[in-house]
CSV table of C-alpha atoms in Angstrom, one decimal:
chain,number,residue,atom,x,y,z
A,1,MET,CA,20.4,202.7,-91.3
A,2,SER,CA,19.2,203.5,-94.8
A,3,LEU,CA,19.7,201.7,-98.3
A,4,ASN,CA,19.7,204.9,-99.8
A,5,PHE,CA,22.6,206.2,-97.4
A,6,CYS,CA,23.9,202.6,-98.5
A,7,ARG,CA,24.1,203.6,-102.0
A,8,ARG,CA,25.7,206.8,-101.5
A,9,GLU,CA,28.4,205.1,-99.4
A,10,LEU,CA,28.9,203.3,-102.2
A,11,GLN,CA,28.6,205.4,-105.6
A,12,SER,CA,31.0,207.9,-103.0
A,13,ILE,CA,33.9,205.3,-102.7
A,14,ALA,CA,33.2,204.9,-106.2
A,15,ALA,CA,34.5,207.6,-106.9
A,16,ILE,CA,37.6,207.8,-105.6
A,17,LEU,CA,38.6,204.0,-107.2
A,18,LEU,CA,37.5,205.9,-110.8
A,19,LYS,CA,39.8,208.8,-110.1
A,20,LEU,CA,42.2,206.5,-108.8
A,21,ILE,CA,42.3,204.2,-111.5
A,22,MET,CA,41.9,207.3,-114.2
A,23,CYS,CA,45.1,208.4,-112.4
A,24,VAL,CA,46.9,205.5,-112.9
A,25,LEU,CA,46.1,204.8,-116.8
A,26,LEU,CA,47.4,208.0,-117.3
A,27,VAL,CA,50.5,208.0,-116.1
A,28,ARG,CA,50.2,204.0,-118.4
A,29,GLN,CA,48.3,205.8,-121.7
A,30,SER,CA,45.8,203.8,-121.6
A,31,THR,CA,42.5,203.8,-122.7
A,32,ILE,CA,39.5,204.8,-120.8
A,33,LYS,CA,35.7,203.6,-121.6
A,34,TYR,CA,32.5,204.8,-120.2
A,35,ILE,CA,29.9,201.9,-120.0
A,36,VAL,CA,26.3,202.1,-118.7
A,37,LYS,CA,24.1,199.7,-116.6
A,38,GLN,CA,21.9,200.2,-114.5
A,39,GLY,CA,23.0,199.1,-110.3
A,40,ILE,CA,26.9,197.6,-111.2
A,41,ILE,CA,29.8,199.6,-111.1
A,42,THR,CA,32.2,197.5,-112.5
A,43,ALA,CA,36.6,198.9,-113.3
A,44,LEU,CA,38.9,196.8,-115.8
A,45,PHE,CA,42.0,197.0,-116.4
A,46,ALA,CA,45.1,195.0,-117.6
A,47,GLY,CA,47.4,194.3,-115.1
A,48,LEU,CA,44.7,194.4,-111.7
A,49,SER,CA,41.6,193.2,-110.9
A,50,PHE,CA,38.2,192.6,-112.0
A,51,TYR,CA,36.2,195.2,-108.9
A,52,SER,CA,32.2,195.3,-108.9
A,53,LEU,CA,30.2,196.9,-106.0
A,54,VAL,CA,26.1,196.6,-105.8
A,55,GLY,CA,25.0,200.2,-106.9
A,56,THR,CA,22.6,202.8,-108.6
A,57,ALA,CA,26.0,204.4,-110.4
A,58,ALA,CA,27.0,203.6,-114.4
A,59,ASP,CA,29.7,200.2,-115.1
A,60,LEU,CA,32.7,202.2,-115.6
A,61,THR,CA,35.1,200.0,-118.2
A,62,VAL,CA,38.7,199.8,-118.8
A,63,ALA,CA,40.7,198.6,-120.8
A,64,SER,CA,44.4,198.7,-121.2
A,65,SER,CA,45.6,200.7,-125.0
A,66,SER,CA,46.8,197.0,-126.4
A,67,SER,CA,44.7,194.2,-125.1
A,68,ALA,CA,41.9,193.8,-127.3
A,69,THR,CA,44.3,194.9,-130.6
A,70,THR,CA,45.5,193.0,-132.6
A,71,LEU,CA,48.3,193.7,-135.7
A,72,LEU,CA,47.4,191.5,-138.7
A,73,PHE,CA,49.9,193.2,-141.4
A,74,ARG,CA,53.3,194.5,-141.6
A,75,SER,CA,55.9,194.9,-144.3
A,76,ASN,CA,59.0,197.2,-144.3
A,77,LEU,CA,59.5,196.1,-148.2
A,78,GLY,CA,62.3,194.3,-146.9
A,79,SER,CA,64.4,190.9,-148.5
A,80,GLY,CA,62.2,189.1,-149.4
A,81,VAL,CA,59.4,191.1,-151.2
A,82,SER,CA,59.2,192.7,-154.3
A,83,LEU,CA,57.2,193.8,-157.7
A,84,GLY,CA,55.9,190.7,-159.6
A,85,PRO,CA,55.9,191.1,-163.6
A,86,LEU,CA,52.5,193.1,-165.3
A,87,TYR,CA,49.2,191.4,-165.5
A,88,ASN,CA,45.9,191.8,-166.3
A,89,PHE,CA,46.3,193.6,-169.1
A,90,SER,CA,43.2,196.1,-170.7
A,91,THR,CA,42.9,198.9,-172.9
A,92,TYR,CA,43.1,201.0,-170.0
A,93,GLY,CA,45.3,199.4,-167.3
A,94,ALA,CA,47.2,196.4,-165.7
A,95,LEU,CA,47.8,195.2,-162.2
A,96,GLN,CA,50.7,195.1,-160.7
A,97,SER,CA,51.2,192.6,-157.3
A,98,ILE,CA,53.4,192.7,-154.7
A,99,ASN,CA,54.4,189.4,-153.3
A,100,GLY,CA,56.8,187.3,-151.4
A,101,THR,CA,57.4,187.1,-147.2
A,102,ASP,CA,59.2,190.5,-145.9
A,103,LYS,CA,62.0,189.3,-143.7
A,104,GLU,CA,62.3,192.2,-141.5
A,105,THR,CA,58.5,191.5,-140.4
A,106,GLY,CA,57.3,187.7,-140.7
A,107,TYR,CA,54.6,189.0,-142.6
A,108,THR,CA,53.7,187.3,-146.3
A,109,TRP,CA,52.2,190.1,-149.6
A,110,PRO,CA,48.9,189.3,-150.4
A,111,VAL,CA,47.4,191.4,-147.0
A,112,SER,CA,46.0,187.7,-146.4
A,113,ALA,CA,44.1,189.0,-143.2
A,114,LEU,CA,41.6,191.4,-144.9
A,115,GLY,CA,40.7,188.8,-146.5
A,116,SER,CA,42.5,190.1,-150.0
A,117,ASP,CA,42.1,188.7,-153.3
A,118,PHE,CA,44.4,190.9,-154.8
A,119,SER,CA,46.8,193.1,-153.1
A,120,GLY,CA,48.9,195.2,-155.3
A,121,VAL,CA,49.2,198.4,-157.3
A,122,GLN,CA,46.4,198.8,-160.1
A,123,LEU,CA,48.2,200.4,-162.9
A,124,ILE,CA,45.2,202.6,-164.5
A,125,THR,CA,46.0,205.0,-167.7
A,126,VAL,CA,43.9,207.9,-169.8
A,127,ASP,CA,45.2,206.8,-173.1
A,128,PRO,CA,44.9,203.3,-174.5
A,129,ILE,CA,48.1,201.2,-173.7
A,130,THR,CA,49.4,198.0,-174.6
A,131,SER,CA,52.0,195.6,-172.0
A,132,SER,CA,54.8,197.8,-174.5
A,133,THR,CA,53.3,200.9,-173.9
A,134,ILE,CA,52.3,201.3,-170.2
A,135,GLY,CA,56.0,202.4,-169.7
A,136,ASN,CA,55.5,205.6,-170.6
A,137,TYR,CA,52.6,206.2,-168.1
A,138,ILE,CA,53.3,204.5,-165.1
A,139,ALA,CA,56.4,203.2,-163.5
A,140,ASN,CA,56.9,201.0,-159.8
A,141,GLN,CA,59.5,199.8,-158.5
A,142,ILE,CA,60.6,198.9,-154.8
A,143,ALA,CA,63.2,199.7,-153.7
A,144,PRO,CA,66.3,201.4,-151.1
A,145,VAL,CA,66.6,204.8,-150.0
A,146,ILE,CA,67.3,206.3,-146.7
A,147,GLY,CA,64.8,206.1,-144.9
A,148,PRO,CA,62.1,207.7,-142.2
A,149,LYS,CA,64.9,207.1,-139.6
A,150,GLY,CA,67.8,207.6,-141.0
A,151,SER,CA,69.1,203.9,-142.5
A,152,LEU,CA,68.4,202.2,-145.3
A,153,ILE,CA,65.4,201.3,-146.1
A,154,ASN,CA,62.7,200.2,-149.1
A,155,GLU,CA,60.6,202.2,-150.7
A,156,LEU,CA,57.7,201.3,-153.3
A,157,SER,CA,58.1,204.5,-155.2
A,158,GLN,CA,56.4,205.3,-158.1
A,159,GLN,CA,55.6,208.0,-161.0
A,160,VAL,CA,52.4,209.1,-162.8
A,161,LYS,CA,55.0,210.2,-166.0
A,162,ILE,CA,51.3,210.8,-168.4
A,163,LYS,CA,48.0,211.6,-167.9
A,164,GLY,CA,45.0,213.7,-168.8
A,165,ASP,CA,45.0,217.6,-169.2
A,166,ILE,CA,45.4,220.0,-166.7
A,167,GLY,CA,42.2,220.4,-164.5
A,168,THR,CA,41.6,216.1,-164.7
A,169,GLY,CA,42.6,213.2,-163.3
A,170,GLY,CA,43.4,210.5,-165.6
A,171,SER,CA,46.1,208.4,-165.2
A,172,GLN,CA,46.6,206.8,-161.2
A,173,ALA,CA,48.5,203.9,-160.3
A,174,PRO,CA,46.8,203.3,-156.2
A,175,LEU,CA,49.0,201.0,-154.1
A,176,VAL,CA,45.7,199.0,-153.3
A,177,ILE,CA,44.4,196.2,-151.2
A,178,ASN,CA,41.3,194.6,-153.1
A,179,ARG,CA,38.6,192.1,-151.7
A,180,PRO,CA,35.6,190.3,-151.8
A,181,TRP,CA,32.3,192.1,-151.2
A,182,ARG,CA,30.5,188.6,-150.3
A,183,ILE,CA,32.7,187.8,-147.1
A,184,GLY,CA,31.5,191.2,-145.2
A,185,ASP,CA,32.4,194.7,-144.0
A,186,ILE,CA,36.3,195.5,-142.3
A,187,ASN,CA,33.7,197.7,-139.3
A,188,ASP,CA,37.4,198.3,-137.9
A,189,LEU,CA,40.6,198.9,-138.9
A,190,TYR,CA,43.6,201.2,-138.3
A,191,ILE,CA,45.7,201.4,-141.1
A,192,THR,CA,49.1,203.3,-140.7
A,193,TYR,CA,52.7,204.2,-143.1
A,194,TRP,CA,55.6,207.0,-144.0
A,195,PHE,CA,54.9,208.4,-147.0
A,196,LYS,CA,56.5,211.3,-148.9
A,197,TYR,CA,55.2,214.3,-151.7
A,198,GLN,CA,56.9,215.9,-154.5
A,199,ALA,CA,59.5,218.3,-154.1
A,200,ASP,CA,57.5,220.5,-156.4
A,201,LEU,CA,53.8,220.0,-154.7
A,202,GLU,CA,53.0,223.4,-154.5
A,203,THR,CA,54.2,223.9,-158.2
A,204,GLN,CA,52.2,220.5,-158.8
A,205,LEU,CA,48.7,221.8,-158.1
A,206,ASP,CA,47.1,224.7,-159.6
A,207,ILE,CA,44.6,227.3,-158.7
A,208,SER,CA,44.5,228.7,-162.6
A,209,VAL,CA,42.8,226.1,-163.9
A,210,PRO,CA,38.8,224.2,-162.5
A,211,SER,CA,39.9,221.4,-160.8
A,212,ALA,CA,43.9,221.5,-161.0
A,213,ASN,CA,44.4,221.9,-157.7
A,214,TRP,CA,44.1,218.4,-155.5
A,215,ARG,CA,45.8,215.3,-155.0
A,216,THR,CA,45.2,212.5,-153.2
A,217,GLN,CA,45.8,210.8,-150.3
A,218,PHE,CA,43.7,207.7,-149.4
A,219,GLU,CA,40.2,206.2,-150.1
A,220,PHE,CA,38.2,203.4,-149.2
A,221,LYS,CA,35.1,202.4,-151.7
A,222,THR,CA,32.7,199.7,-151.1
A,223,GLY,CA,31.5,197.0,-153.6
A,224,GLY,CA,29.0,194.5,-154.2
A,225,TYR,CA,26.0,196.8,-155.7
A,226,GLY,CA,23.8,194.1,-158.3
A,227,ASP,CA,26.4,191.7,-156.9
A,228,THR,CA,29.2,193.8,-159.2
A,229,TRP,CA,32.2,195.4,-157.9
A,230,ARG,CA,30.3,199.0,-158.0
A,231,GLY,CA,30.0,200.2,-154.6
A,232,ASP,CA,27.6,202.8,-153.6
A,233,TYR,CA,30.3,204.7,-150.5
A,234,ARG,CA,33.3,206.7,-150.8
A,235,ILE,CA,35.4,208.3,-148.1
A,236,THR,CA,39.0,210.2,-149.7
A,237,VAL,CA,41.1,212.1,-148.7
A,238,TYR,CA,43.3,214.8,-150.6
A,239,VAL,CA,45.3,217.0,-150.5
A,240,VAL,CA,43.4,220.4,-151.6
A,241,LYS,CA,45.6,224.4,-152.8
A,242,GLY,CA,43.1,226.8,-151.6
A,243,GLY,CA,42.7,230.0,-153.8
A,244,ASP,CA,44.9,232.2,-151.0
A,245,GLY,CA,48.0,229.6,-152.6
A,246,LYS,CA,48.8,227.2,-149.6
A,247,LEU,CA,47.7,223.9,-148.9
A,248,TYR,CA,45.5,222.5,-146.9
A,249,TRP,CA,43.8,218.8,-146.4
A,250,LEU,CA,40.1,218.0,-147.1
A,251,THR,CA,38.4,214.7,-146.5
A,252,LYS,CA,35.2,213.8,-147.8
A,253,GLY,CA,32.4,211.1,-147.3
A,254,ASP,CA,30.2,210.7,-150.9
A,255,ASN,CA,28.8,207.8,-152.7
A,256,VAL,CA,31.3,208.1,-155.9
A,257,ALA,CA,32.1,204.9,-155.9
A,258,ASN,CA,31.1,203.5,-159.1
A,259,GLY,CA,27.9,202.8,-159.0
A,260,PRO,CA,24.9,203.9,-161.0
A,261,PHE,CA,23.9,207.0,-158.8
A,262,THR,CA,23.8,210.6,-158.9
A,263,PRO,CA,26.9,211.7,-156.9
A,264,VAL,CA,25.6,213.8,-153.3
A,265,ASP,CA,28.5,214.6,-151.1
A,266,TYR,CA,27.2,213.8,-147.8
A,267,TRP,CA,30.3,215.4,-145.4
A,268,ILE,CA,33.4,217.4,-146.0
A,269,GLU,CA,35.7,218.5,-143.3
A,270,THR,CA,38.8,221.0,-143.9
A,271,ASN,CA,41.7,221.0,-142.2
A,272,ARG,CA,44.4,224.1,-142.8
A,273,VAL,CA,46.1,224.3,-139.5
A,274,VAL,CA,48.1,220.7,-139.7
A,275,PRO,CA,51.2,221.2,-142.6
A,276,ILE,CA,51.5,219.7,-145.7
A,277,PRO,CA,54.8,217.9,-145.2
A,278,ILE,CA,56.7,217.9,-148.2
A,279,ASP,CA,60.1,216.5,-149.6
A,280,LYS,CA,60.6,215.0,-146.0
A,281,TRP,CA,58.8,211.2,-145.2
A,282,SER,CA,56.3,212.2,-142.6
A,283,LYS,CA,53.6,209.0,-140.9
A,284,PHE,CA,50.3,208.7,-141.7
A,285,GLU,CA,47.6,206.6,-139.8
A,286,VAL,CA,44.1,206.4,-140.6
A,287,TYR,CA,40.6,204.6,-138.3
A,288,TRP,CA,37.8,204.2,-139.2
A,289,HIS,CA,34.3,202.6,-137.4
A,290,ARG,CA,31.4,202.0,-139.7
A,291,SER,CA,28.4,203.1,-138.5
A,292,SER,CA,24.9,203.8,-139.9
A,293,GLY,CA,24.2,205.6,-136.9
A,294,SER,CA,26.3,208.3,-135.2
A,295,ASP,CA,28.4,206.1,-133.4
A,296,GLY,CA,30.5,206.2,-137.2
A,297,ARG,CA,33.8,207.1,-137.2
A,298,PHE,CA,36.2,208.4,-139.4
A,299,TRP,CA,40.0,209.7,-138.1
A,300,ALA,CA,43.2,210.5,-139.6
A,301,ALA,CA,46.3,212.0,-138.6
A,302,VAL,CA,49.9,213.6,-140.6
A,303,ASN,CA,53.1,213.3,-137.7
A,304,GLY,CA,50.7,212.7,-134.5
A,305,GLU,CA,48.3,216.2,-135.6
A,306,VAL,CA,44.2,215.2,-136.5
A,307,ILE,CA,43.4,216.3,-139.4
A,308,VAL,CA,40.0,214.6,-139.5
A,309,ASP,CA,38.2,212.9,-137.1
A,310,HIS,CA,34.5,213.0,-138.4
A,311,HIS,CA,31.8,211.4,-136.7
A,312,GLY,CA,28.3,210.5,-137.6
A,313,PRO,CA,27.5,207.5,-140.8
A,314,ASN,CA,29.4,206.5,-143.3
A,315,MET,CA,27.5,203.5,-144.6
A,316,GLY,CA,26.4,203.9,-148.2
A,317,ASN,CA,22.4,203.6,-149.1
A,318,TYR,CA,22.4,199.9,-149.9
A,319,ASN,CA,25.0,199.4,-146.8
A,320,LEU,CA,28.0,197.8,-149.1
A,321,PRO,CA,30.8,196.3,-147.2
A,322,ILE,CA,34.4,198.3,-148.4
A,323,THR,CA,36.2,196.2,-151.3
A,324,ARG,CA,38.5,198.9,-152.3
A,325,ILE,CA,41.4,200.6,-150.3
A,326,PHE,CA,43.3,202.7,-151.8
A,327,VAL,CA,46.5,202.8,-149.4
A,328,SER,CA,48.1,205.7,-151.6
A,329,ASN,CA,47.9,206.7,-154.9
A,330,PRO,CA,49.4,209.4,-157.1
A,331,TYR,CA,46.5,210.7,-158.8
A,332,SER,CA,46.6,214.4,-159.2
A,333,GLY,CA,44.3,216.7,-161.4
A,334,GLY,CA,47.3,218.6,-161.6
A,335,HIS,CA,50.7,218.9,-163.8
A,336,VAL,CA,52.3,215.7,-164.3
A,337,THR,CA,54.6,214.2,-163.3
A,338,VAL,CA,52.7,213.3,-160.5
A,339,ASP,CA,55.5,210.9,-157.4
A,340,ASN,CA,54.6,209.1,-154.6
A,341,HIS,CA,56.8,207.4,-152.2
A,342,ILE,CA,55.5,204.5,-149.1
A,343,THR,CA,57.3,202.5,-146.4
A,344,GLY,CA,56.3,200.8,-142.6
A,345,LEU,CA,53.1,199.5,-144.0
A,346,GLN,CA,50.9,198.4,-140.8
A,347,ILE,CA,46.8,197.3,-140.1
A,348,TRP,CA,45.5,197.0,-137.1
A,349,ASN,CA,42.0,195.8,-136.1
A,350,ASP,CA,41.8,199.2,-134.0
A,351,PHE,CA,43.4,202.0,-132.3
A,352,PRO,CA,47.0,199.9,-131.3
A,353,CYS,CA,47.8,203.0,-128.6
A,354,GLY,CA,44.9,204.2,-127.3
A,355,GLU,CA,41.4,205.5,-128.5
A,356,GLY,CA,41.6,208.4,-130.2
A,357,MET,CA,45.3,207.9,-130.2
A,358,SER,CA,48.5,208.8,-132.5
A,359,CYS,CA,51.0,206.3,-132.7
A,360,TYR,CA,53.1,209.5,-133.8
A,361,ASN,CA,56.6,209.1,-131.1
A,362,PHE,CA,54.1,206.8,-128.5
A,363,ASP,CA,56.1,203.5,-128.6
A,364,THR,CA,59.9,204.1,-127.4
A,365,ALA,CA,59.9,200.9,-125.4
A,366,ALA,CA,61.9,198.1,-126.1
A,367,PRO,CA,59.9,194.8,-125.7
A,368,ALA,CA,61.2,192.4,-122.0
A,369,ALA,CA,63.0,189.9,-123.7
A,370,PRO,CA,62.2,186.3,-124.8
A,371,SER,CA,61.9,183.5,-121.7
A,372,SER,CA,62.6,179.5,-122.0
A,373,VAL,CA,63.9,179.6,-124.8
A,374,ALA,CA,64.6,175.3,-125.7
A,375,ALA,CA,65.8,174.2,-128.7
A,376,LYS,CA,64.6,169.9,-129.9
A,377,ILE,CA,66.8,168.6,-132.1
A,378,SER,CA,66.1,165.4,-134.5
A,379,LYS,CA,69.4,164.6,-136.5
A,380,TYR,CA,69.4,162.8,-140.0
A,381,SER,CA,72.2,161.4,-141.9
A,382,THR,CA,72.9,164.3,-143.6
A,383,ALA,CA,71.2,167.2,-141.4
A,384,ALA,CA,69.8,168.2,-138.3
A,385,GLY,CA,66.2,169.8,-137.7
A,386,VAL,CA,66.0,172.2,-134.3
A,387,ALA,CA,62.4,173.1,-132.7
A,388,LEU,CA,63.5,176.3,-131.0
A,389,THR,CA,60.1,177.8,-129.1
A,390,TRP,CA,60.2,180.3,-126.2
A,391,GLY,CA,58.3,182.4,-124.1
A,392,ALA,CA,56.2,185.1,-125.4
A,393,SER,CA,57.4,189.0,-124.7
A,394,SER,CA,55.5,191.9,-123.9
A,395,ASP,CA,55.3,195.3,-125.6
A,396,ASN,CA,53.4,198.4,-124.0
A,397,VAL,CA,51.3,198.3,-126.9
A,398,ALA,CA,52.0,195.0,-128.8
A,399,VAL,CA,55.3,192.9,-129.3
A,400,ALA,CA,55.5,193.1,-133.3
A,401,GLY,CA,57.7,189.4,-133.7
A,402,TYR,CA,61.1,188.1,-133.6
A,403,ASN,CA,64.5,187.2,-134.5
A,404,ILE,CA,65.8,184.5,-134.3
A,405,TYR,CA,70.1,183.9,-134.3
A,406,ARG,CA,72.1,181.4,-134.6
A,407,ASN,CA,76.0,181.8,-132.7
A,408,GLY,CA,75.3,185.4,-132.9
A,409,THR,CA,74.0,185.6,-136.8
A,410,LYS,CA,70.4,186.0,-137.6
A,411,ILE,CA,68.4,183.4,-139.1
A,412,GLY,CA,65.1,184.4,-139.9
A,413,VAL,CA,62.5,186.2,-138.0
A,414,THR,CA,58.4,184.7,-136.9
A,415,THR,CA,56.2,186.1,-135.6
A,416,THR,CA,55.1,183.4,-133.1
A,417,ASN,CA,57.2,181.9,-130.7
A,418,LYS,CA,58.3,178.8,-132.7
A,419,PHE,CA,60.9,178.6,-135.1
A,420,ASN,CA,62.1,175.4,-137.2
A,421,ASP,CA,66.1,175.6,-138.0
A,422,VAL,CA,67.9,173.0,-140.3
A,423,ILE,CA,71.7,172.7,-140.1
A,424,THR,CA,72.9,171.2,-142.7
A,425,GLY,CA,75.7,168.2,-143.0
A,426,THR,CA,77.1,165.4,-141.5
A,427,ALA,CA,77.5,165.3,-138.3
A,428,LYS,CA,81.0,166.8,-136.0
A,429,GLY,CA,79.9,167.8,-132.2
A,430,THR,CA,79.7,171.4,-133.3
A,431,LEU,CA,78.0,173.6,-130.7
A,432,TYR,CA,75.5,175.8,-131.7
A,433,SER,CA,73.7,178.7,-129.5
A,434,TYR,CA,70.5,180.0,-130.2
A,435,THR,CA,69.1,182.8,-129.2
A,436,VAL,CA,66.1,184.7,-130.0
A,437,LYS,CA,65.2,189.4,-129.7
A,438,ALA,CA,61.5,190.2,-129.4
A,439,PHE,CA,60.2,194.1,-131.3
A,440,ASP,CA,58.0,195.8,-131.9
A,441,ALA,CA,55.5,197.5,-135.2
A,442,GLU,CA,58.0,200.2,-135.0
A,443,ASP,CA,61.0,198.4,-134.8
A,444,ASN,CA,61.6,198.4,-130.8
A,445,LEU,CA,64.8,195.8,-130.5
A,446,SER,CA,64.4,193.9,-127.1
A,447,THR,CA,67.8,192.7,-125.1
A,448,VAL,CA,69.1,188.7,-126.4
A,449,SER,CA,67.1,186.1,-124.8
A,450,THR,CA,69.7,183.2,-122.9
A,451,ALA,CA,70.9,180.7,-125.4
A,452,ALA,CA,69.2,177.5,-126.0
A,453,LEU,CA,72.3,174.1,-126.7
A,454,VAL,CA,72.5,172.0,-129.1
A,455,THR,CA,75.2,169.6,-130.4
A,456,TYR,CA,75.3,168.5,-133.7
């Protein structure tokens, strides 16, 4: 029996194992990645063991779609979140922070996970303004509306009321995440949220006037050139009205990031197949992997349909880091008004539902119920502290947080498996029952845990 014969047999076995693994993973909606290394065949995937066969074939690494993906931030703009007062006025604008802890998700503004030094609305006006006149140009509010799933939710509602002449942009009000250029780049990121365009978007965009046929959806810019906020690279997703009067998607990578450079378009991709949703809640998703090589990627989808999937370099000439993420922006060359509606923001460090896969209507399964809820009470003269812990839940994508209940009433939310409650008043021998439910990023709620009991 020769060595070559053994190698061929091992390769055959490996091929069979590979097919079996792929079948399992297709059922489980997992991600398959191939990594070539000489001499070893490796299969690794969530819930199964690690196997290796010595041979001459390629290695196979199979990872669960959520095994290495982390939810960095999530907000429904729920109770506890508010728009702060306008501040940092300049001749042509001001800032308006979003503040507070979202009592629905447990996450706090600003978006600290990205090293943000500002998360909120940047108001930019076409004319000089003062604190008493800026409201004539732009209005922002967080307000309750009927949301994407038919229930009452909070949205960030924006309206640009005065802008430049038709065919120019002028005023805008991006929901922006700013970060210092000295803390490094964001190499991989996935962002999703619900948005709604105004009912008259088709007439708001005008093809009879040059450059009056566009509005922006999403954008990022780099910064740090000359140790300033100026950058060397930008990617923008637009809605454009074509010469036939129909709306379509256009995505562009260029060097127009406020740097002192002659404008250059690096790449442009259009999509005339995926429809532009008008006056209805729709899901926007965007992902990028930054690279100066062929492995760079920029991907975006609307309602589960991919509008762009560009592969190739997406760095500028100076390889500057991303410093400004314009999550959503009422900015247009068309007629006023320019409206914007957004809710349900999520930020992840990678594709949460599988490589290159949309999460639209993907996650409909609830997490498992939390296990082993325990309560430790510390009694004082006029109050008691109750420290709760429990076993972490599991989910097909990821657990986003936990709702805490005392005697059946929700009293709080946390993103960890710990929570501290305070019972006020003197001890009366009352029995308190604590339970926990897990939820995921799509608000699928688990069944209730077993109760932990304390007496005070």
